PDB file of C-alpha atoms and ligand atoms in Angstrom:
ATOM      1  CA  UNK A   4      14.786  20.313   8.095  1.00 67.00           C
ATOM      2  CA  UNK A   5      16.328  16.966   8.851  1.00 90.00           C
ATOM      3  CA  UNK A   6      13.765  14.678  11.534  1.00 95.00           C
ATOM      4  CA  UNK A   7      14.261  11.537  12.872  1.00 97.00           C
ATOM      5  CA  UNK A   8      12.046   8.615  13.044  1.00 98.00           C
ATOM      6  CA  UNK A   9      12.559   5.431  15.606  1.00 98.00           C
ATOM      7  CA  UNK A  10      12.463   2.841  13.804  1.00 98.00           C
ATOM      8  CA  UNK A  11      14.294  -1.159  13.722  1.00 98.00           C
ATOM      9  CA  UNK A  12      16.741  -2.125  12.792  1.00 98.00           C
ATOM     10  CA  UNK A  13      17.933   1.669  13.630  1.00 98.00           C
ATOM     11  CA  UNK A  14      16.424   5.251  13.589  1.00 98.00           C
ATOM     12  CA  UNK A  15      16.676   6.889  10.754  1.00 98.00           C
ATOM     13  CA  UNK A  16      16.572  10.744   9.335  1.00 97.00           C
ATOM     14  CA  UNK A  17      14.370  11.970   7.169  1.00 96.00           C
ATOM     15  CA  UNK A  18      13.655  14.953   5.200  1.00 97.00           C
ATOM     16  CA  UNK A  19       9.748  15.995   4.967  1.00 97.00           C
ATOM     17  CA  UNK A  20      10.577  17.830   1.740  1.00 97.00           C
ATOM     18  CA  UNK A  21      12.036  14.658   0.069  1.00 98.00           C
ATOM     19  CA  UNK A  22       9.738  11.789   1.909  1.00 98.00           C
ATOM     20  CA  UNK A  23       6.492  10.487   0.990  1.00 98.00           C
ATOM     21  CA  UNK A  24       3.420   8.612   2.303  1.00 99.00           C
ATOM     22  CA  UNK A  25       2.532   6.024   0.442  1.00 99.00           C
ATOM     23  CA  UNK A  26      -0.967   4.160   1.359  1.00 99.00           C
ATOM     24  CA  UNK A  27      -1.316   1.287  -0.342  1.00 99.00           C
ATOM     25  CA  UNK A  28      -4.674  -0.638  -1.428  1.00 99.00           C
ATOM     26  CA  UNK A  29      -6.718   0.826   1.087  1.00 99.00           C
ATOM     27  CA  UNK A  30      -9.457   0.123  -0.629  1.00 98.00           C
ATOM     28  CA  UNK A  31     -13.299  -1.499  -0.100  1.00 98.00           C
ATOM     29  CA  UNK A  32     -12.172  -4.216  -2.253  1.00 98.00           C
ATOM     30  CA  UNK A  33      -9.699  -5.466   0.461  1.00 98.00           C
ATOM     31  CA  UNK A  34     -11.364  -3.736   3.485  1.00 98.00           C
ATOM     32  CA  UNK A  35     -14.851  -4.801   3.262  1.00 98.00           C
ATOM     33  CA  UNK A  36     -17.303  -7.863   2.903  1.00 97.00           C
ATOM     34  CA  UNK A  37     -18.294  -8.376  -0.587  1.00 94.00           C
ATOM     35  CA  UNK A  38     -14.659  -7.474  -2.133  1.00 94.00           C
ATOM     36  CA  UNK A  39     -12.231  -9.377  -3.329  1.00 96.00           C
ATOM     37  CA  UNK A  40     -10.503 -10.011   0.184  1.00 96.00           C
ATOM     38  CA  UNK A  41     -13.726 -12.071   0.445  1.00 95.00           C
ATOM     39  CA  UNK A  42     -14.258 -13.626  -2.522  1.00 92.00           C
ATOM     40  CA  UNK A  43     -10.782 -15.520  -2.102  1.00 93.00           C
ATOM     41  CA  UNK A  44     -12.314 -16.394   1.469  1.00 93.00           C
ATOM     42  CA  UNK A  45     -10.199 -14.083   4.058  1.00 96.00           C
ATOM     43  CA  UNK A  46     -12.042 -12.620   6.815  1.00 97.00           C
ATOM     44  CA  UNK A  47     -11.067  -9.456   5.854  1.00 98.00           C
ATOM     45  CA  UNK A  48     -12.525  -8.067   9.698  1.00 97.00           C
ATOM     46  CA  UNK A  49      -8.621  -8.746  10.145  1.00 97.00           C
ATOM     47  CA  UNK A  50      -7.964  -5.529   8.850  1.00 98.00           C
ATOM     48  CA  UNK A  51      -9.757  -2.521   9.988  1.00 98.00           C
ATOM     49  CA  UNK A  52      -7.211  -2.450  12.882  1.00 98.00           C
ATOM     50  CA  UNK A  53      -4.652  -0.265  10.562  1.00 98.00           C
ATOM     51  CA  UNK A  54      -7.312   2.288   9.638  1.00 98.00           C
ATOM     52  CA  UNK A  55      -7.191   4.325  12.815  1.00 98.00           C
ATOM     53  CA  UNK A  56      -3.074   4.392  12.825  1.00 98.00           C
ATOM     54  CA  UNK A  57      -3.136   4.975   9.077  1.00 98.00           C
ATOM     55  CA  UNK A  58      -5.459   7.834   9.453  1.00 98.00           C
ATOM     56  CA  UNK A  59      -3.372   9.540  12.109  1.00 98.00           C
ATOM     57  CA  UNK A  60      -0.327   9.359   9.934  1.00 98.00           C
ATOM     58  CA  UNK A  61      -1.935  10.693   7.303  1.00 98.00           C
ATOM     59  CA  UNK A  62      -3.227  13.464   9.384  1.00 98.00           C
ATOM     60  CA  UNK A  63       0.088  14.334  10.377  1.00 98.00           C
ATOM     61  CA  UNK A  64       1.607  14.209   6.783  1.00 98.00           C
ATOM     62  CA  UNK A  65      -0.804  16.407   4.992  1.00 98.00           C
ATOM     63  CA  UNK A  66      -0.034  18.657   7.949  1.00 98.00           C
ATOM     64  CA  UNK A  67       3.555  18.313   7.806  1.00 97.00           C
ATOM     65  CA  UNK A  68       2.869  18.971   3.858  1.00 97.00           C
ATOM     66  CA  UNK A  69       4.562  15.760   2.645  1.00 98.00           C
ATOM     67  CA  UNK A  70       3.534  14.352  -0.614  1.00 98.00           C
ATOM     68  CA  UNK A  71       0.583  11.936   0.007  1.00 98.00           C
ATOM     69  CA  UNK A  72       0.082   8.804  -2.910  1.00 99.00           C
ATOM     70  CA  UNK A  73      -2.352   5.942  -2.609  1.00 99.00           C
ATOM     71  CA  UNK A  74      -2.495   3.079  -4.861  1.00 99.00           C
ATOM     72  CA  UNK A  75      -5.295   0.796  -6.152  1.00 99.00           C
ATOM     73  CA  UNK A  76      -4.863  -2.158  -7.049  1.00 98.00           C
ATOM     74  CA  UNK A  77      -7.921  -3.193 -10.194  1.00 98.00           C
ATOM     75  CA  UNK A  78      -8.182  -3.819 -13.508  1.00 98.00           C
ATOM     76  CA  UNK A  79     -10.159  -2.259 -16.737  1.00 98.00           C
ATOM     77  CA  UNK A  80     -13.673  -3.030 -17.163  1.00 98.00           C
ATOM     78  CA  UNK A  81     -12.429  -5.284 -20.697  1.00 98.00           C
ATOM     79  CA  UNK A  82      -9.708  -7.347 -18.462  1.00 98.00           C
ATOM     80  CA  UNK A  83      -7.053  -5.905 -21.012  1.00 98.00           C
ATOM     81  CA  UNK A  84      -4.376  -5.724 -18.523  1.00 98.00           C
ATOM     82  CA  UNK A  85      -4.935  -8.740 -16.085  1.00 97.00           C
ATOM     83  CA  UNK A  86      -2.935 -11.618 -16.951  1.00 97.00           C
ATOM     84  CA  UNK A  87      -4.992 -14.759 -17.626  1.00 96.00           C
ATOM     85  CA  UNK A  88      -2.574 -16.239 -15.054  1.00 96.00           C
ATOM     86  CA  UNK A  89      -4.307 -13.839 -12.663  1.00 96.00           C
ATOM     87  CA  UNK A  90      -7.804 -13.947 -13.985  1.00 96.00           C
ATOM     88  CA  UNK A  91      -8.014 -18.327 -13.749  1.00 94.00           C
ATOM     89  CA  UNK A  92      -7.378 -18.023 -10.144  1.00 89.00           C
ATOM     90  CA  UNK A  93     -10.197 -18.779  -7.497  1.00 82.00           C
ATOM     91  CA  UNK A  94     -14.006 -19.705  -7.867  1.00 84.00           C
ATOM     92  CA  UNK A  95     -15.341 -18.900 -11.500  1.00 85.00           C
ATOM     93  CA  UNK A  96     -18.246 -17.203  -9.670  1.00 84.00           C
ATOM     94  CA  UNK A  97     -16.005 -14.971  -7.302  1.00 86.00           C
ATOM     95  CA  UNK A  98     -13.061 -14.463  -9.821  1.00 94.00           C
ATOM     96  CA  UNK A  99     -11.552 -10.849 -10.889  1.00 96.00           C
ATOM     97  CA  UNK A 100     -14.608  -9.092 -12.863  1.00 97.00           C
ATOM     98  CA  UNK A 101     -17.474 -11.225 -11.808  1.00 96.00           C
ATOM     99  CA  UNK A 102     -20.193  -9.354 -10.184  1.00 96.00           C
ATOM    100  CA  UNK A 103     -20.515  -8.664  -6.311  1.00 95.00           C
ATOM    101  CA  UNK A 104     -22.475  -6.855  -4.010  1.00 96.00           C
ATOM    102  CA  UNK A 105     -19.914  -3.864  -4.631  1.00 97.00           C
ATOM    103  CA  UNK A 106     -20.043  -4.188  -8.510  1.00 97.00           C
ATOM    104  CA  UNK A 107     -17.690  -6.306 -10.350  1.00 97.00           C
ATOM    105  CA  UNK A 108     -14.460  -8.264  -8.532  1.00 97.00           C
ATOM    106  CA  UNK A 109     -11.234  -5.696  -8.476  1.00 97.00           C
ATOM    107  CA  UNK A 110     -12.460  -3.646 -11.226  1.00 98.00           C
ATOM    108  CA  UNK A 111     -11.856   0.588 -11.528  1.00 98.00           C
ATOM    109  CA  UNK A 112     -14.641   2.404 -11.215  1.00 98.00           C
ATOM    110  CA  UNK A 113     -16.574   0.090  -9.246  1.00 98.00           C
ATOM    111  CA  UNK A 114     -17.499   0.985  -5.744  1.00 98.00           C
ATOM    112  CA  UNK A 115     -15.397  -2.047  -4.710  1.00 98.00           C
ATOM    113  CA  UNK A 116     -12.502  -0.338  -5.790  1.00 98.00           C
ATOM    114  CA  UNK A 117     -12.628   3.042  -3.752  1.00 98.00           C
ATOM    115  CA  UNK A 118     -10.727   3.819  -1.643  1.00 98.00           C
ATOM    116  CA  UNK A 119     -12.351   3.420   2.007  1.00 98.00           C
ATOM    117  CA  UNK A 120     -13.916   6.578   3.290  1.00 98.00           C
ATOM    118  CA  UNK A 121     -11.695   7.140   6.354  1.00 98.00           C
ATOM    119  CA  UNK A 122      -8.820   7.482   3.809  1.00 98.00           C
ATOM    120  CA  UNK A 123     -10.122   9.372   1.201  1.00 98.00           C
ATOM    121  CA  UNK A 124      -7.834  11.394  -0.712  1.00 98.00           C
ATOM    122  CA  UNK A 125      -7.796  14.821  -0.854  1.00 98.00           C
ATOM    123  CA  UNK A 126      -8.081  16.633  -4.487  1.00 97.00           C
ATOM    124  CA  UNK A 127      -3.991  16.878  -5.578  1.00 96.00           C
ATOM    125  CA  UNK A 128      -3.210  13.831  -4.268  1.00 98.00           C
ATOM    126  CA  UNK A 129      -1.958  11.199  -6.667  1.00 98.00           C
ATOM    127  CA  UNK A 130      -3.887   7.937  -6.910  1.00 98.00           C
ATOM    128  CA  UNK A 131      -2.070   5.220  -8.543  1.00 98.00           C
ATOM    129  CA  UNK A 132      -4.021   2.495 -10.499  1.00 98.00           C
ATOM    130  CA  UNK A 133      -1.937  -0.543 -10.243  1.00 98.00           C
ATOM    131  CA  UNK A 134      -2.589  -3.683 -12.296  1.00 98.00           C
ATOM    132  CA  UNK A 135      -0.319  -5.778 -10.038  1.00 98.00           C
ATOM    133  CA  UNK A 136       0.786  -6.180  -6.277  1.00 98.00           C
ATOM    134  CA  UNK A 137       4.015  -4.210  -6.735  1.00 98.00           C
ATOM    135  CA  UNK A 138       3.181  -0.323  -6.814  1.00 99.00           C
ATOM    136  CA  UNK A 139       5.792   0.211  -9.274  1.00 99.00           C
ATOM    137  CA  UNK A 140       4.827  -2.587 -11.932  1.00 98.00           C
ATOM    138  CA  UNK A 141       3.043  -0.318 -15.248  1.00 98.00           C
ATOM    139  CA  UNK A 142       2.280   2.507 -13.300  1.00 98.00           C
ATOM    140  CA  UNK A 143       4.080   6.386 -13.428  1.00 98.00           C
ATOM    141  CA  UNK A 144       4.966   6.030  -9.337  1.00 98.00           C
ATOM    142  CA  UNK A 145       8.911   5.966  -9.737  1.00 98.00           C
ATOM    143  CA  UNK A 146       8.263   8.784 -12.350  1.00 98.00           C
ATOM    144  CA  UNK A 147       6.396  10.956  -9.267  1.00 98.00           C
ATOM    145  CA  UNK A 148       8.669  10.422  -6.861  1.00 98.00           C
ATOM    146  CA  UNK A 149      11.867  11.496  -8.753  1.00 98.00           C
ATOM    147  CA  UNK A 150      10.374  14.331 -10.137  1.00 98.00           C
ATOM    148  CA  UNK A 151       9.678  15.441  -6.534  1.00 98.00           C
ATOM    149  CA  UNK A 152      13.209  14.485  -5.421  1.00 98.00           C
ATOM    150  CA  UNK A 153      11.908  11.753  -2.721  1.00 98.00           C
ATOM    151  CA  UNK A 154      14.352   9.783  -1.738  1.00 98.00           C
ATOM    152  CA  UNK A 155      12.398   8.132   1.644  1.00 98.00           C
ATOM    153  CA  UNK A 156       8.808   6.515   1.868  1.00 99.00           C
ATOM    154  CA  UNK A 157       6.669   5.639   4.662  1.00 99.00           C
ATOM    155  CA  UNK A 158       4.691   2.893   3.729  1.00 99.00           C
ATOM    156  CA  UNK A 159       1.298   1.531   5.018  1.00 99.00           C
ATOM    157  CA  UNK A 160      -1.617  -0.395   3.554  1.00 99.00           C
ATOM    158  CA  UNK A 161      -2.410  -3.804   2.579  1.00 98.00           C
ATOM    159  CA  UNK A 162      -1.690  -6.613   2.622  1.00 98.00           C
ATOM    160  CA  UNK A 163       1.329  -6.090   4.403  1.00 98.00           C
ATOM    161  CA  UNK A 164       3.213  -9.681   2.663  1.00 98.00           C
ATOM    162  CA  UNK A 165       1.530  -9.008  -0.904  1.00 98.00           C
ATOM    163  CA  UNK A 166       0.969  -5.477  -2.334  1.00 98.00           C
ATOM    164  CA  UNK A 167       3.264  -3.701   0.810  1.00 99.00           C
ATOM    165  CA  UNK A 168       6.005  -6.331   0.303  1.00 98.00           C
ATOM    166  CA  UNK A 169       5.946  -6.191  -3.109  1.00 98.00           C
ATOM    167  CA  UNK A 170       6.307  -2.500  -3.553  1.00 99.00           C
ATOM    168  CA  UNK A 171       9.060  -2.388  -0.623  1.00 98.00           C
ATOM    169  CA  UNK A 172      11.136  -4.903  -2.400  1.00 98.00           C
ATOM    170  CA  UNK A 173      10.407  -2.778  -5.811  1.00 98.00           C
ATOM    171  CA  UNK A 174      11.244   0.497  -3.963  1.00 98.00           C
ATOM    172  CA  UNK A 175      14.387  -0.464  -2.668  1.00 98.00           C
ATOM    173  CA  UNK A 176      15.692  -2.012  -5.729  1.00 98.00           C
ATOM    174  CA  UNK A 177      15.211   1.820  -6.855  1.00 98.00           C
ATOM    175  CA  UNK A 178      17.347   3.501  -3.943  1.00 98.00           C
ATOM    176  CA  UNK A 179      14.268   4.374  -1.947  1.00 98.00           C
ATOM    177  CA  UNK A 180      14.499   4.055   1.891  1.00 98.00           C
ATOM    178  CA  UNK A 181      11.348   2.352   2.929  1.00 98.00           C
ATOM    179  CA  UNK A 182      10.109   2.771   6.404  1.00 99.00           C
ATOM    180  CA  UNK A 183       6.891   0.203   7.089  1.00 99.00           C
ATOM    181  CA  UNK A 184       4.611   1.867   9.463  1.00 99.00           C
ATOM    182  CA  UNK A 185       3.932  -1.774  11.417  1.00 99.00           C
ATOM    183  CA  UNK A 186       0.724  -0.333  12.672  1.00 99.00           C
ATOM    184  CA  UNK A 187      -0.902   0.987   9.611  1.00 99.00           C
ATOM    185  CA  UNK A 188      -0.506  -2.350   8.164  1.00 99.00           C
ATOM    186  CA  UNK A 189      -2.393  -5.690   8.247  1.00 98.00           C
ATOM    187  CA  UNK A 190      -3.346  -9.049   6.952  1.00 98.00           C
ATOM    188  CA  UNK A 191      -5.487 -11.530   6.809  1.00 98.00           C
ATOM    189  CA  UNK A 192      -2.910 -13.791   8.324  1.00 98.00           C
ATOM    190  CA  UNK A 193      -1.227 -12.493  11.770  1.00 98.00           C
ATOM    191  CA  UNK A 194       1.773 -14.880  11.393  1.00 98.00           C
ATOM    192  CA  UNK A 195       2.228 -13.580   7.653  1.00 98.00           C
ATOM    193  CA  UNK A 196       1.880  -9.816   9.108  1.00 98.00           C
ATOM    194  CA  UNK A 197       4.804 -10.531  11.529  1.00 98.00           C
ATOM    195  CA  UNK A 198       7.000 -12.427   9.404  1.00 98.00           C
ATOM    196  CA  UNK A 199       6.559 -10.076   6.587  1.00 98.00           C
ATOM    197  CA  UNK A 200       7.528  -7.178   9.240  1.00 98.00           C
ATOM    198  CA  UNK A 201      10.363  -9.336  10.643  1.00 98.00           C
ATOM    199  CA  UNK A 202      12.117  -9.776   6.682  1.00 98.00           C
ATOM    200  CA  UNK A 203      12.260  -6.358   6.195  1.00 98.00           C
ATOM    201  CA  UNK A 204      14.188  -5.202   9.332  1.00 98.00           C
ATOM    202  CA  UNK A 205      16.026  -8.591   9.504  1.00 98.00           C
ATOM    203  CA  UNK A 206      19.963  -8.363   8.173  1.00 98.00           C
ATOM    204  CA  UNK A 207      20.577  -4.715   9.503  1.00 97.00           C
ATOM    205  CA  UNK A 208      17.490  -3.573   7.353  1.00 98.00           C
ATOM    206  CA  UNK A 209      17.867  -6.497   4.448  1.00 98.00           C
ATOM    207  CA  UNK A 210      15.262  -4.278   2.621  1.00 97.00           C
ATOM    208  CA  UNK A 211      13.879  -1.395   4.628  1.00 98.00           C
ATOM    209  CA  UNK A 212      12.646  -0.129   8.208  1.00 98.00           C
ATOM    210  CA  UNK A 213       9.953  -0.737  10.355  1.00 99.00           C
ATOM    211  CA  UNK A 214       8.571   1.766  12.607  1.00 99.00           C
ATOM    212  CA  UNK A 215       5.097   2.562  13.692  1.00 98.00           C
ATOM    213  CA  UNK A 216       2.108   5.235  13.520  1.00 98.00           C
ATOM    214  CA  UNK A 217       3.222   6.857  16.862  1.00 98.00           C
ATOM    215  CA  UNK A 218       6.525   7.497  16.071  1.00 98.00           C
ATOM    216  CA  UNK A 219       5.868   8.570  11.953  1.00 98.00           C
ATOM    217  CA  UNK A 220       3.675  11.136  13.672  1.00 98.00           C
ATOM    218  CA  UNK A 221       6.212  11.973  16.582  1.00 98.00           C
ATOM    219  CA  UNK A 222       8.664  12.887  13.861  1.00 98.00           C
ATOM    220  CA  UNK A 223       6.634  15.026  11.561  1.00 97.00           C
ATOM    221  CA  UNK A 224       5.252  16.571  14.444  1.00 94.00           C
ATOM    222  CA  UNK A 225       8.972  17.577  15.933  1.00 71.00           C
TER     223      UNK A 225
HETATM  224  N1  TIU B 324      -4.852 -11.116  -1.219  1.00 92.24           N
HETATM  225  C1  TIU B 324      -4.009 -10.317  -0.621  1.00 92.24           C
HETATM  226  O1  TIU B 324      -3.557 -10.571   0.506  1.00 92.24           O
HETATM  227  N2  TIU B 324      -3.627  -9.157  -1.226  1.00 92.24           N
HETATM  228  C2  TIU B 324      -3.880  -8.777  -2.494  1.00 92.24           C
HETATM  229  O2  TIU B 324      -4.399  -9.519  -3.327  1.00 92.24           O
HETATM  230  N3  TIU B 324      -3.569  -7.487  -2.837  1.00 92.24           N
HETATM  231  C3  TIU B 324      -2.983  -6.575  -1.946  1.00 92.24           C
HETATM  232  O3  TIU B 324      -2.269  -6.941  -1.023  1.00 92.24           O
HETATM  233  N4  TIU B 324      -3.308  -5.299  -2.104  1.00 92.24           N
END
């Protein structure tokens, strides 16, 4: 059954069957002191404000029985697949795979790298390990998503002009429909938040939608 979701620069429909929510990088890496938010010296308080909103989305998208994915961004415990132009970046001491009070910098299976406890997923839902910003770079996520027929996204996460902007510009350059849940988004810069917000509707919808948590719930609700 067809919904519709307000949203800028227009509303738009949306089929529950073919749409997805896609959390991005919600993890303790980003979300809490000691991560890597820190270590590249954000005050990464600046964030928790999209939990709550994210968490009532997602509520209302396992109800409304829409695929749920989340993403991680991290690296293997070797380094293997981070680009030395990613690893020389920063403070030796605070770089990618040095150790922290949440194990080692942006590195799987360290408790840095969970996702944060409000936003745990559920057994059966996908978690995508992502070696870069863009959700789509090396990982099976485009693979998913056709083989489910989703043709819409609602995206939220962090940080809404790196790993959400990336994927949004990736997403749409694969005939997605991208609608940016303002709300369930943040960054550590509040200027970067609303420009990166203000791009995507900008030019009738130069690369997506933007909406918010009230109205994503609104219309899986309806
Ligand atoms: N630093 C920053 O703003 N973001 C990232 O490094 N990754 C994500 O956005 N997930």
């Amino acid at each position: 059954m067809q919904r519709l979701i307000e949203a800028e620069p227009a509303p738009l429909g949306l089929d529950p069957a073919r749409t997805a929510f896609l959390i991005i990088d919600m993890q303790r890496d980003f979300l809490e002191p000691g991560g890597f938010g820190e270590s590249l010296g954000n005050d990464v308080s600046r964030l928790a404000a999209a939990v709550g909103p994210c968490r009532a989305v997602l509520d209302a998208a396992r109800a409304a029985g829409l695929l749920v994915l989340h993403t991680r961004e991290g690296h293997r415990p070797d380094l293997s697949d981070a680009p030395p132009a990613k690893l020389e970046r920063g403070e030796p001491a605070a770089r990618i795979g040095a150790p922290g009070p949440m194990g080692r910098i942006l590195i799987r299976g360290e408790a840095g790298h969970d996702i944060i406890p409000a936003l745990a997923p559920l057994p059966g839902e996908p978690v995508i390990d992502k070696p870069g910003k863009g959700a789509f770079y090396q990982t099976d996520l485009d693979l998913m998503l056709r083989n489910r027929g989703v043709d819409t996204l609602l995206v939220a996460g962090v940080t809404t002009e790196v790993c959400v902007h990336t994927t949004v510009r990736e997403a749409n350059d694969r005939g997605f429909r991208c609608v940016v849940l303002a709300d369930c988004c943040a960054s550590y810069f509040p200027e970067f938040h609303a420009a990166g917000l203000a791009m995507i509707k900008a030019q009738g919808g130069i690369f997506g939608w933007v909406s918010h948590s009230a109205a994503a719930v609104a219309a899986l609700g309806a």
